[in-house]
């Protein structure tokens, strides 16, 4: 690359020299690309001629040109020039050959410059050339086309006489999805300016053609205008139009619009001709859109960490980072850096992100970096290996005429012969404003400032929301603030404001205001800035809405009071129930002797909660010297359960004294449960009852939904088979049965409630098995005389009341019948 001689002096500023080098290099690259495009265009035009003449594909046309060049000892480019020159002379057959050396800068065989080729072509088509000749002439003239405007003019002139094409527009697809006008012919400059940029709006005909990748034929102006957005045509010159996407290797990136003065629809031959004409123009249009491809495939220097490996590491990063490869002049000086890898979250001031940065050169993309401390830091880090960290600096870039500016802090470190650069964007003001607004909203508080010297008052939006005040009404003066509170709170707030203004004393004062939906509880915290004499000159602080907190406190207080009242009521009920139970169920301090058997009773109330249960028992001697044993359990834990227990106990005793059979007693107890004032089928109970006759030691027993009695005999424990009987209060027509058991000396028969055997989550069979094993163990250990109380004492966590009644038949020879042998 050669430098501009004007910049070789010793007085050239380094940053200007660096930018000049970039511009010079870009110019050289543009010239190289233009030469390459021209050469490529010759080959493509020749291919188009062969395709049109011989009806073969593009690949086949290229292969035929290459084969002819090899057979005749020519280069491919020479063969292409000869093919195009032959078309210019109107050769009838490809075998007719004339060697022609095309003059530099002229169209083959015409001797015309590219700028006049269109006029020459128009003259040829005006005499009524055939469609095949038109395609060949387009291919010939495109050799000299340098810009999309040239292509548009050639298409208009070539297709004007045969297809009545009066205007041609060429659009290129931008990265944003919009269309940019890159070439036109036949339309005025004003219309071109109006339609130079088409945003990605649904309905524009050119966009529709690109989106679908198919030609769009507009042949009915009225219908077309209702379906598509059309380029204005006040004079009605173009009743039919065609939009043809330009073919390429990928999705269409350009589209050609052909506007005709003919009102007739496009016939099949016209459509074929227009498609082929646009296809011939694909190469100059795709190569001449003025866009550079920034993606590169960097070659890693020997010994460097592969770029692909760096990119994989960057892909896992959460912040911005890029890998810069230095680009050196022949002298070894660093002229620029190229971005070879970028983390996904790398975003520059123009919004380019991640892979969009890869392949870009730093000074080309960010030209104002030249000569800055950051640029010098990059060079120093590359030279010395020391880490460079910049202070905050502002970077400004103008993009599409719009100035963009951000504040950055940059860190650069050396990785082999390259740099890893990371940065943080410090545009914090907007972010902090958003966070402050969110903080005020979530905390129900807002800030306020009163300037007492200028009279200027500033409230945040949240203060207006707190006061329920429209911002158009403006803020409230500090002295007038007490006038807006409820009357009861005015004196306190007025005194606080006076202390703040007169003595500069900070305040923290709660108050209430009336709003449309009720009363709000607010709090003001403020302090004053004073002058040299101690007079307040400015007040700043915040106001907080405590309504939700106060409502929660009030609700909590009311709930606590309700809990205390409820607890007091329950405790009173518990005390009353305990007294009633103690009156109804006197617990003996020792074993009883009834009808020649020893009875050991245990009753233990639950140790949790304040409610009481309905467990009960009876053990009485009847007039005929027999005994009645009953154990029952009323569902529920309340004073009502104790009352129901008393009814059942007294009814059972009364009927037993009159000699009623057990089924009759259970039927009467069931009817009693059904007629309790609780609710229909709402109160239930279980019970087990037994008559014992001492004459023959016969026990007759029945039950209503209760657990089976446990018999201990001969060192074994057995639960008695249960007669029929559902729980009391469950049915209006129950059926109850009874069973008979003859007791033997040393037998123990235990009646009990479920509190002795049940544990939450445990199967009842497991509880019964544990109960039987525990009973046998206690008897082996000598606790037969206090078996019931021992069993009850072994339940440490009593979630339910426990009632146990142990009926023990002593040995005949025992002088103390109730003593355990």
PDB file of C-alpha atoms in Angstrom, residues 319-594:
ATOM      1  CA  UNK A 319     -19.829  -9.932  29.867  1.00  0.00           C
ATOM      2  CA  UNK A 320     -18.423  -8.188  26.790  1.00  0.00           C
ATOM      3  CA  UNK A 321     -15.008  -9.228  25.471  1.00  0.00           C
ATOM      4  CA  UNK A 322     -13.282  -9.288  22.061  1.00  0.00           C
ATOM      5  CA  UNK A 323     -10.059 -10.727  20.673  1.00  0.00           C
ATOM      6  CA  UNK A 324      -8.001  -8.179  18.673  1.00  0.00           C
ATOM      7  CA  UNK A 325      -5.359  -9.266  16.165  1.00  0.00           C
ATOM      8  CA  UNK A 326      -2.858  -6.535  15.215  1.00  0.00           C
ATOM      9  CA  UNK A 327      -2.552  -5.663  11.525  1.00  0.00           C
ATOM     10  CA  UNK A 328       0.958  -4.457  10.756  1.00  0.00           C
ATOM     11  CA  UNK A 329       2.520  -2.404   7.983  1.00  0.00           C
ATOM     12  CA  UNK A 330       5.583  -3.740   6.117  1.00  0.00           C
ATOM     13  CA  UNK A 331       7.679  -1.820   8.624  1.00  0.00           C
ATOM     14  CA  UNK A 332       6.152  -3.828  11.493  1.00  0.00           C
ATOM     15  CA  UNK A 333       4.194  -0.916  12.931  1.00  0.00           C
ATOM     16  CA  UNK A 334       0.622  -1.664  14.064  1.00  0.00           C
ATOM     17  CA  UNK A 335      -1.755   0.067  11.660  1.00  0.00           C
ATOM     18  CA  UNK A 336      -4.986  -1.378  12.984  1.00  0.00           C
ATOM     19  CA  UNK A 337      -6.573  -4.250  14.916  1.00  0.00           C
ATOM     20  CA  UNK A 338      -9.062  -6.792  13.601  1.00  0.00           C
ATOM     21  CA  UNK A 339     -11.788  -8.309  15.802  1.00  0.00           C
ATOM     22  CA  UNK A 340     -11.401 -12.096  15.430  1.00  0.00           C
ATOM     23  CA  UNK A 341     -13.655 -13.305  18.283  1.00  0.00           C
ATOM     24  CA  UNK A 342     -16.386 -11.707  20.383  1.00  0.00           C
ATOM     25  CA  UNK A 343     -18.433 -12.742  23.414  1.00  0.00           C
ATOM     26  CA  UNK A 344     -22.220 -12.892  22.853  1.00  0.00           C
ATOM     27  CA  UNK A 345     -22.856  -9.969  25.222  1.00  0.00           C
ATOM     28  CA  UNK A 346     -20.373  -7.675  23.469  1.00  0.00           C
ATOM     29  CA  UNK A 347     -22.342  -4.630  22.315  1.00  0.00           C
ATOM     30  CA  UNK A 348     -20.888  -1.431  20.906  1.00  0.00           C
ATOM     31  CA  UNK A 349     -22.311   2.078  20.803  1.00  0.00           C
ATOM     32  CA  UNK A 350     -24.132   1.397  17.511  1.00  0.00           C
ATOM     33  CA  UNK A 351     -25.838  -1.713  18.896  1.00  0.00           C
ATOM     34  CA  UNK A 352     -23.721  -4.219  16.966  1.00  0.00           C
ATOM     35  CA  UNK A 353     -23.589  -7.405  18.993  1.00  0.00           C
ATOM     36  CA  UNK A 354     -21.480 -10.548  19.269  1.00  0.00           C
ATOM     37  CA  UNK A 355     -20.690 -12.139  15.909  1.00  0.00           C
ATOM     38  CA  UNK A 356     -21.647  -8.921  14.101  1.00  0.00           C
ATOM     39  CA  UNK A 357     -18.372  -7.467  15.384  1.00  0.00           C
ATOM     40  CA  UNK A 358     -16.182 -10.315  14.136  1.00  0.00           C
ATOM     41  CA  UNK A 359     -14.054  -9.350  11.137  1.00  0.00           C
ATOM     42  CA  UNK A 360     -14.350  -5.604  11.668  1.00  0.00           C
ATOM     43  CA  UNK A 361     -11.277  -3.413  11.899  1.00  0.00           C
ATOM     44  CA  UNK A 362     -11.112  -1.115  14.888  1.00  0.00           C
ATOM     45  CA  UNK A 363     -10.152   2.119  13.136  1.00  0.00           C
ATOM     46  CA  UNK A 364     -12.563   1.502  10.272  1.00  0.00           C
ATOM     47  CA  UNK A 365     -15.442   0.825  12.649  1.00  0.00           C
ATOM     48  CA  UNK A 366     -14.468   3.309  15.369  1.00  0.00           C
ATOM     49  CA  UNK A 367     -12.378   5.946  13.559  1.00  0.00           C
ATOM     50  CA  UNK A 368     -12.255   8.410  16.461  1.00  0.00           C
ATOM     51  CA  UNK A 369     -10.247   5.871  18.477  1.00  0.00           C
ATOM     52  CA  UNK A 370      -7.078   6.910  16.631  1.00  0.00           C
ATOM     53  CA  UNK A 371      -4.686   8.887  18.792  1.00  0.00           C
ATOM     54  CA  UNK A 372      -6.711   8.448  21.993  1.00  0.00           C
ATOM     55  CA  UNK A 373      -5.243   7.230  25.301  1.00  0.00           C
ATOM     56  CA  UNK A 374      -7.149   3.976  24.785  1.00  0.00           C
ATOM     57  CA  UNK A 375      -5.418   3.389  21.458  1.00  0.00           C
ATOM     58  CA  UNK A 376      -2.046   4.156  23.051  1.00  0.00           C
ATOM     59  CA  UNK A 377      -2.948   1.747  25.864  1.00  0.00           C
ATOM     60  CA  UNK A 378      -3.636  -1.013  23.335  1.00  0.00           C
ATOM     61  CA  UNK A 379      -0.238  -0.474  21.708  1.00  0.00           C
ATOM     62  CA  UNK A 380       1.550  -0.359  25.072  1.00  0.00           C
ATOM     63  CA  UNK A 381      -0.113  -3.579  26.236  1.00  0.00           C
ATOM     64  CA  UNK A 382       0.807  -5.311  22.976  1.00  0.00           C
ATOM     65  CA  UNK A 383       4.408  -4.170  23.380  1.00  0.00           C
ATOM     66  CA  UNK A 384       5.017  -4.662  27.132  1.00  0.00           C
ATOM     67  CA  UNK A 385       2.384  -7.203  28.165  1.00  0.00           C
ATOM     68  CA  UNK A 386       1.204  -4.976  31.031  1.00  0.00           C
ATOM     69  CA  UNK A 387      -2.532  -4.843  31.617  1.00  0.00           C
ATOM     70  CA  UNK A 388      -4.156  -1.582  30.535  1.00  0.00           C
ATOM     71  CA  UNK A 389      -7.212  -0.272  32.378  1.00  0.00           C
ATOM     72  CA  UNK A 390      -8.698   3.009  31.279  1.00  0.00           C
ATOM     73  CA  UNK A 391     -10.694   5.438  33.307  1.00  0.00           C
ATOM     74  CA  UNK A 392     -14.212   6.311  32.163  1.00  0.00           C
ATOM     75  CA  UNK A 393     -14.201   7.984  28.747  1.00  0.00           C
ATOM     76  CA  UNK A 394     -16.921   9.073  26.371  1.00  0.00           C
ATOM     77  CA  UNK A 395     -17.046   7.620  22.883  1.00  0.00           C
ATOM     78  CA  UNK A 396     -19.140   9.331  20.211  1.00  0.00           C
ATOM     79  CA  UNK A 397     -20.164   7.917  16.832  1.00  0.00           C
ATOM     80  CA  UNK A 398     -22.518   9.301  14.198  1.00  0.00           C
ATOM     81  CA  UNK A 399     -24.653   6.570  12.625  1.00  0.00           C
ATOM     82  CA  UNK A 400     -27.055   7.447   9.818  1.00  0.00           C
ATOM     83  CA  UNK A 401     -26.762  11.102  10.823  1.00  0.00           C
ATOM     84  CA  UNK A 402     -27.715  10.374  14.435  1.00  0.00           C
ATOM     85  CA  UNK A 403     -25.026  10.995  17.083  1.00  0.00           C
ATOM     86  CA  UNK A 404     -24.580   8.126  19.529  1.00  0.00           C
ATOM     87  CA  UNK A 405     -22.575   8.562  22.694  1.00  0.00           C
ATOM     88  CA  UNK A 406     -21.741   6.329  25.648  1.00  0.00           C
ATOM     89  CA  UNK A 407     -19.271   6.203  28.512  1.00  0.00           C
ATOM     90  CA  UNK A 408     -16.963   3.189  28.756  1.00  0.00           C
ATOM     91  CA  UNK A 409     -14.170   1.809  30.900  1.00  0.00           C
ATOM     92  CA  UNK A 410     -11.832  -0.546  28.997  1.00  0.00           C
ATOM     93  CA  UNK A 411      -9.451  -3.292  30.114  1.00  0.00           C
ATOM     94  CA  UNK A 412      -6.880  -4.796  27.714  1.00  0.00           C
ATOM     95  CA  UNK A 413      -4.509  -7.707  28.351  1.00  0.00           C
ATOM     96  CA  UNK A 414      -2.118  -9.515  26.026  1.00  0.00           C
ATOM     97  CA  UNK A 415      -2.784 -13.076  24.835  1.00  0.00           C
ATOM     98  CA  UNK A 416       0.272 -14.180  22.884  1.00  0.00           C
ATOM     99  CA  UNK A 417       0.608 -11.634  20.102  1.00  0.00           C
ATOM    100  CA  UNK A 418      -3.002 -10.454  20.389  1.00  0.00           C
ATOM    101  CA  UNK A 419      -5.185  -8.530  22.818  1.00  0.00           C
ATOM    102  CA  UNK A 420      -8.208  -9.520  24.859  1.00  0.00           C
ATOM    103  CA  UNK A 421     -10.280  -6.417  25.469  1.00  0.00           C
ATOM    104  CA  UNK A 422     -13.249  -6.193  27.834  1.00  0.00           C
ATOM    105  CA  UNK A 423     -15.260  -3.160  28.812  1.00  0.00           C
ATOM    106  CA  UNK A 424     -18.132  -1.896  30.911  1.00  0.00           C
ATOM    107  CA  UNK A 425     -20.676   0.637  29.772  1.00  0.00           C
ATOM    108  CA  UNK A 426     -21.095   3.279  32.457  1.00  0.00           C
ATOM    109  CA  UNK A 427     -24.219   4.983  31.170  1.00  0.00           C
ATOM    110  CA  UNK A 428     -25.654   4.708  34.671  1.00  0.00           C
ATOM    111  CA  UNK A 429     -27.854   7.759  34.895  1.00  0.00           C
ATOM    112  CA  UNK A 430     -30.793   6.279  33.033  1.00  0.00           C
ATOM    113  CA  UNK A 431     -30.341   2.940  34.771  1.00  0.00           C
ATOM    114  CA  UNK A 432     -30.147   4.570  38.185  1.00  0.00           C
ATOM    115  CA  UNK A 433     -33.233   6.632  37.435  1.00  0.00           C
ATOM    116  CA  UNK A 434     -35.143   3.456  36.592  1.00  0.00           C
ATOM    117  CA  UNK A 435     -33.894   1.722  39.710  1.00  0.00           C
ATOM    118  CA  UNK A 436     -34.791   4.714  41.866  1.00  0.00           C
ATOM    119  CA  UNK A 437     -38.291   4.778  40.406  1.00  0.00           C
ATOM    120  CA  UNK A 438     -38.692   1.047  41.056  1.00  0.00           C
ATOM    121  CA  UNK A 439     -37.353   1.461  44.586  1.00  0.00           C
ATOM    122  CA  UNK A 440     -39.825   4.233  45.303  1.00  0.00           C
ATOM    123  CA  UNK A 441     -42.706   2.214  43.883  1.00  0.00           C
ATOM    124  CA  UNK A 442     -41.846  -0.974  45.765  1.00  0.00           C
ATOM    125  CA  UNK A 443     -41.151   0.890  49.018  1.00  0.00           C
ATOM    126  CA  UNK A 444     -44.204   3.172  48.690  1.00  0.00           C
ATOM    127  CA  UNK A 445     -42.004   6.220  49.203  1.00  0.00           C
ATOM    128  CA  UNK A 446     -40.977   9.233  47.175  1.00  0.00           C
ATOM    129  CA  UNK A 447     -38.521  12.082  47.586  1.00  0.00           C
ATOM    130  CA  UNK A 448     -39.291  15.770  47.840  1.00  0.00           C
ATOM    131  CA  UNK A 449     -37.249  18.955  47.830  1.00  0.00           C
ATOM    132  CA  UNK A 450     -38.286  22.454  48.902  1.00  0.00           C
ATOM    133  CA  UNK A 451     -35.933  25.321  47.989  1.00  0.00           C
ATOM    134  CA  UNK A 452     -36.889  28.057  50.436  1.00  0.00           C
ATOM    135  CA  UNK A 453     -34.792  30.700  48.672  1.00  0.00           C
ATOM    136  CA  UNK A 454     -36.181  30.321  45.153  1.00  0.00           C
ATOM    137  CA  UNK A 455     -39.532  28.845  46.117  1.00  0.00           C
ATOM    138  CA  UNK A 456     -38.974  25.912  43.750  1.00  0.00           C
ATOM    139  CA  UNK A 457     -40.526  22.647  44.882  1.00  0.00           C
ATOM    140  CA  UNK A 458     -39.700  19.276  43.332  1.00  0.00           C
ATOM    141  CA  UNK A 459     -41.614  16.082  43.968  1.00  0.00           C
ATOM    142  CA  UNK A 460     -40.926  12.655  42.543  1.00  0.00           C
ATOM    143  CA  UNK A 461     -43.775  10.910  40.755  1.00  0.00           C
ATOM    144  CA  UNK A 462     -44.322   8.599  43.712  1.00  0.00           C
ATOM    145  CA  UNK A 463     -45.127  11.529  46.039  1.00  0.00           C
ATOM    146  CA  UNK A 464     -47.949  12.600  43.745  1.00  0.00           C
ATOM    147  CA  UNK A 465     -49.190   9.013  43.769  1.00  0.00           C
ATOM    148  CA  UNK A 466     -48.953   8.888  47.563  1.00  0.00           C
ATOM    149  CA  UNK A 467     -50.991  12.080  47.970  1.00  0.00           C
ATOM    150  CA  UNK A 468     -53.444  11.040  45.253  1.00  0.00           C
ATOM    151  CA  UNK A 469     -52.676  14.380  43.629  1.00  0.00           C
ATOM    152  CA  UNK A 470     -52.560  15.080  39.883  1.00  0.00           C
ATOM    153  CA  UNK A 471     -49.121  16.352  38.782  1.00  0.00           C
ATOM    154  CA  UNK A 472     -50.795  19.188  36.859  1.00  0.00           C
ATOM    155  CA  UNK A 473     -51.798  20.705  40.216  1.00  0.00           C
ATOM    156  CA  UNK A 474     -48.167  20.937  41.212  1.00  0.00           C
ATOM    157  CA  UNK A 475     -46.569  20.139  44.586  1.00  0.00           C
ATOM    158  CA  UNK A 476     -47.626  21.488  47.991  1.00  0.00           C
ATOM    159  CA  UNK A 477     -45.586  24.074  49.856  1.00  0.00           C
ATOM    160  CA  UNK A 478     -44.028  22.806  53.074  1.00  0.00           C
ATOM    161  CA  UNK A 479     -45.814  25.447  55.169  1.00  0.00           C
ATOM    162  CA  UNK A 480     -49.154  24.436  53.647  1.00  0.00           C
ATOM    163  CA  UNK A 481     -48.639  20.712  54.187  1.00  0.00           C
ATOM    164  CA  UNK A 482     -50.548  20.606  57.541  1.00  0.00           C
ATOM    165  CA  UNK A 483     -53.644  21.986  55.809  1.00  0.00           C
ATOM    166  CA  UNK A 484     -53.940  18.764  53.790  1.00  0.00           C
ATOM    167  CA  UNK A 485     -53.947  16.319  56.710  1.00  0.00           C
ATOM    168  CA  UNK A 486     -56.864  15.131  58.848  1.00  0.00           C
ATOM    169  CA  UNK A 487     -57.795  17.602  61.627  1.00  0.00           C
ATOM    170  CA  UNK A 488     -56.544  15.405  64.489  1.00  0.00           C
ATOM    171  CA  UNK A 489     -53.022  15.262  63.005  1.00  0.00           C
ATOM    172  CA  UNK A 490     -52.653  18.945  62.040  1.00  0.00           C
ATOM    173  CA  UNK A 491     -51.222  20.250  65.335  1.00  0.00           C
ATOM    174  CA  UNK A 492     -48.497  17.611  65.489  1.00  0.00           C
ATOM    175  CA  UNK A 493     -47.406  18.055  61.868  1.00  0.00           C
ATOM    176  CA  UNK A 494     -47.555  21.864  62.094  1.00  0.00           C
ATOM    177  CA  UNK A 495     -45.296  21.820  65.141  1.00  0.00           C
ATOM    178  CA  UNK A 496     -42.826  19.491  63.399  1.00  0.00           C
ATOM    179  CA  UNK A 497     -42.697  21.746  60.327  1.00  0.00           C
ATOM    180  CA  UNK A 498     -42.162  24.798  62.544  1.00  0.00           C
ATOM    181  CA  UNK A 499     -39.197  23.138  64.272  1.00  0.00           C
ATOM    182  CA  UNK A 500     -37.748  22.209  60.895  1.00  0.00           C
ATOM    183  CA  UNK A 501     -38.065  25.704  59.413  1.00  0.00           C
ATOM    184  CA  UNK A 502     -37.239  27.786  62.486  1.00  0.00           C
ATOM    185  CA  UNK A 503     -34.529  25.701  64.094  1.00  0.00           C
ATOM    186  CA  UNK A 504     -33.384  23.367  61.308  1.00  0.00           C
ATOM    187  CA  UNK A 505     -34.297  20.327  63.404  1.00  0.00           C
ATOM    188  CA  UNK A 506     -34.887  17.124  61.363  1.00  0.00           C
ATOM    189  CA  UNK A 507     -38.348  15.611  61.612  1.00  0.00           C
ATOM    190  CA  UNK A 508     -39.811  12.121  61.430  1.00  0.00           C
ATOM    191  CA  UNK A 509     -43.565  12.571  61.764  1.00  0.00           C
ATOM    192  CA  UNK A 510     -46.516  10.290  60.960  1.00  0.00           C
ATOM    193  CA  UNK A 511     -49.786  11.806  59.759  1.00  0.00           C
ATOM    194  CA  UNK A 512     -52.937  10.945  57.880  1.00  0.00           C
ATOM    195  CA  UNK A 513     -54.575  12.395  54.793  1.00  0.00           C
ATOM    196  CA  UNK A 514     -58.035  11.906  53.328  1.00  0.00           C
ATOM    197  CA  UNK A 515     -58.189  10.579  49.776  1.00  0.00           C
ATOM    198  CA  UNK A 516     -60.985   9.450  47.494  1.00  0.00           C
ATOM    199  CA  UNK A 517     -60.919   5.841  48.723  1.00  0.00           C
ATOM    200  CA  UNK A 518     -60.443   6.503  52.439  1.00  0.00           C
ATOM    201  CA  UNK A 519     -57.627   7.559  54.740  1.00  0.00           C
ATOM    202  CA  UNK A 520     -53.922   7.032  54.120  1.00  0.00           C
ATOM    203  CA  UNK A 521     -51.271   6.779  56.815  1.00  0.00           C
ATOM    204  CA  UNK A 522     -48.135   8.671  55.755  1.00  0.00           C
ATOM    205  CA  UNK A 523     -44.753   9.451  57.210  1.00  0.00           C
ATOM    206  CA  UNK A 524     -42.462  12.378  56.445  1.00  0.00           C
ATOM    207  CA  UNK A 525     -38.729  12.281  57.138  1.00  0.00           C
ATOM    208  CA  UNK A 526     -36.938  15.525  56.285  1.00  0.00           C
ATOM    209  CA  UNK A 527     -33.947  17.640  57.171  1.00  0.00           C
ATOM    210  CA  UNK A 528     -32.944  21.213  56.414  1.00  0.00           C
ATOM    211  CA  UNK A 529     -29.828  22.752  54.942  1.00  0.00           C
ATOM    212  CA  UNK A 530     -29.050  25.988  56.768  1.00  0.00           C
ATOM    213  CA  UNK A 531     -27.009  29.083  56.013  1.00  0.00           C
ATOM    214  CA  UNK A 532     -24.274  30.570  58.162  1.00  0.00           C
ATOM    215  CA  UNK A 533     -26.879  32.049  60.510  1.00  0.00           C
ATOM    216  CA  UNK A 534     -28.628  28.719  60.966  1.00  0.00           C
ATOM    217  CA  UNK A 535     -31.664  29.649  58.911  1.00  0.00           C
ATOM    218  CA  UNK A 536     -33.118  26.920  56.739  1.00  0.00           C
ATOM    219  CA  UNK A 537     -32.572  27.536  53.034  1.00  0.00           C
ATOM    220  CA  UNK A 538     -33.507  24.146  51.581  1.00  0.00           C
ATOM    221  CA  UNK A 539     -35.410  21.112  52.826  1.00  0.00           C
ATOM    222  CA  UNK A 540     -35.146  17.630  51.389  1.00  0.00           C
ATOM    223  CA  UNK A 541     -36.583  14.353  52.549  1.00  0.00           C
ATOM    224  CA  UNK A 542     -38.998  11.583  51.659  1.00  0.00           C
ATOM    225  CA  UNK A 543     -42.646  10.725  52.221  1.00  0.00           C
ATOM    226  CA  UNK A 544     -43.718   7.131  52.726  1.00  0.00           C
ATOM    227  CA  UNK A 545     -47.134   5.538  52.450  1.00  0.00           C
ATOM    228  CA  UNK A 546     -47.609   3.342  55.529  1.00  0.00           C
ATOM    229  CA  UNK A 547     -51.266   2.544  54.882  1.00  0.00           C
ATOM    230  CA  UNK A 548     -50.712  -1.102  54.038  1.00  0.00           C
ATOM    231  CA  UNK A 549     -48.413  -1.508  57.047  1.00  0.00           C
ATOM    232  CA  UNK A 550     -50.894   0.180  59.382  1.00  0.00           C
ATOM    233  CA  UNK A 551     -53.739  -1.931  57.999  1.00  0.00           C
ATOM    234  CA  UNK A 552     -51.656  -5.037  58.596  1.00  0.00           C
ATOM    235  CA  UNK A 553     -50.822  -3.915  62.137  1.00  0.00           C
ATOM    236  CA  UNK A 554     -54.482  -3.239  62.884  1.00  0.00           C
ATOM    237  CA  UNK A 555     -55.531  -6.574  61.422  1.00  0.00           C
ATOM    238  CA  UNK A 556     -52.786  -8.331  63.387  1.00  0.00           C
ATOM    239  CA  UNK A 557     -53.854  -6.621  66.610  1.00  0.00           C
ATOM    240  CA  UNK A 558     -57.460  -7.564  66.049  1.00  0.00           C
ATOM    241  CA  UNK A 559     -56.427 -11.113  65.260  1.00  0.00           C
ATOM    242  CA  UNK A 560     -54.315 -11.316  68.422  1.00  0.00           C
ATOM    243  CA  UNK A 561     -57.210 -10.021  70.511  1.00  0.00           C
ATOM    244  CA  UNK A 562     -59.554 -12.530  68.882  1.00  0.00           C
ATOM    245  CA  UNK A 563     -57.074 -15.338  69.584  1.00  0.00           C
ATOM    246  CA  UNK A 564     -56.743 -14.282  73.209  1.00  0.00           C
ATOM    247  CA  UNK A 565     -60.521 -14.131  73.611  1.00  0.00           C
ATOM    248  CA  UNK A 566     -60.906 -17.500  71.936  1.00  0.00           C
ATOM    249  CA  UNK A 567     -58.136 -18.994  74.051  1.00  0.00           C
ATOM    250  CA  UNK A 568     -59.752 -17.637  77.213  1.00  0.00           C
ATOM    251  CA  UNK A 569     -63.086 -19.101  76.198  1.00  0.00           C
ATOM    252  CA  UNK A 570     -61.502 -22.462  75.415  1.00  0.00           C
ATOM    253  CA  UNK A 571     -59.617 -22.489  78.694  1.00  0.00           C
ATOM    254  CA  UNK A 572     -62.799 -21.698  80.576  1.00  0.00           C
ATOM    255  CA  UNK A 573     -64.561 -24.435  78.649  1.00  0.00           C
ATOM    256  CA  UNK A 574     -61.703 -26.814  79.456  1.00  0.00           C
ATOM    257  CA  UNK A 575     -61.888 -26.006  83.138  1.00  0.00           C
ATOM    258  CA  UNK A 576     -65.665 -26.459  83.168  1.00  0.00           C
ATOM    259  CA  UNK A 577     -65.411 -29.722  81.263  1.00  0.00           C
ATOM    260  CA  UNK A 578     -62.685 -30.988  83.593  1.00  0.00           C
ATOM    261  CA  UNK A 579     -64.868 -30.225  86.605  1.00  0.00           C
ATOM    262  CA  UNK A 580     -67.859 -31.899  84.992  1.00  0.00           C
ATOM    263  CA  UNK A 581     -65.802 -34.921  84.053  1.00  0.00           C
ATOM    264  CA  UNK A 582     -64.298 -35.191  87.513  1.00  0.00           C
ATOM    265  CA  UNK A 583     -67.819 -35.076  88.934  1.00  0.00           C
ATOM    266  CA  UNK A 584     -69.127 -37.676  86.508  1.00  0.00           C
ATOM    267  CA  UNK A 585     -66.028 -39.911  86.451  1.00  0.00           C
ATOM    268  CA  UNK A 586     -64.386 -40.089  89.869  1.00  0.00           C
ATOM    269  CA  UNK A 587     -61.063 -41.816  89.284  1.00  0.00           C
ATOM    270  CA  UNK A 588     -60.290 -44.375  92.023  1.00  0.00           C
ATOM    271  CA  UNK A 589     -56.932 -44.247  93.690  1.00  0.00           C
ATOM    272  CA  UNK A 590     -56.849 -48.017  94.021  1.00  0.00           C
ATOM    273  CA  UNK A 591     -58.414 -51.133  92.546  1.00  0.00           C
ATOM    274  CA  UNK A 592     -62.136 -51.833  93.061  1.00  0.00           C
ATOM    275  CA  UNK A 593     -63.744 -55.132  93.967  1.00  0.00           C
ATOM    276  CA  UNK A 594     -67.064 -55.756  92.199  1.00  0.00           C
TER     277      UNK A 594
END
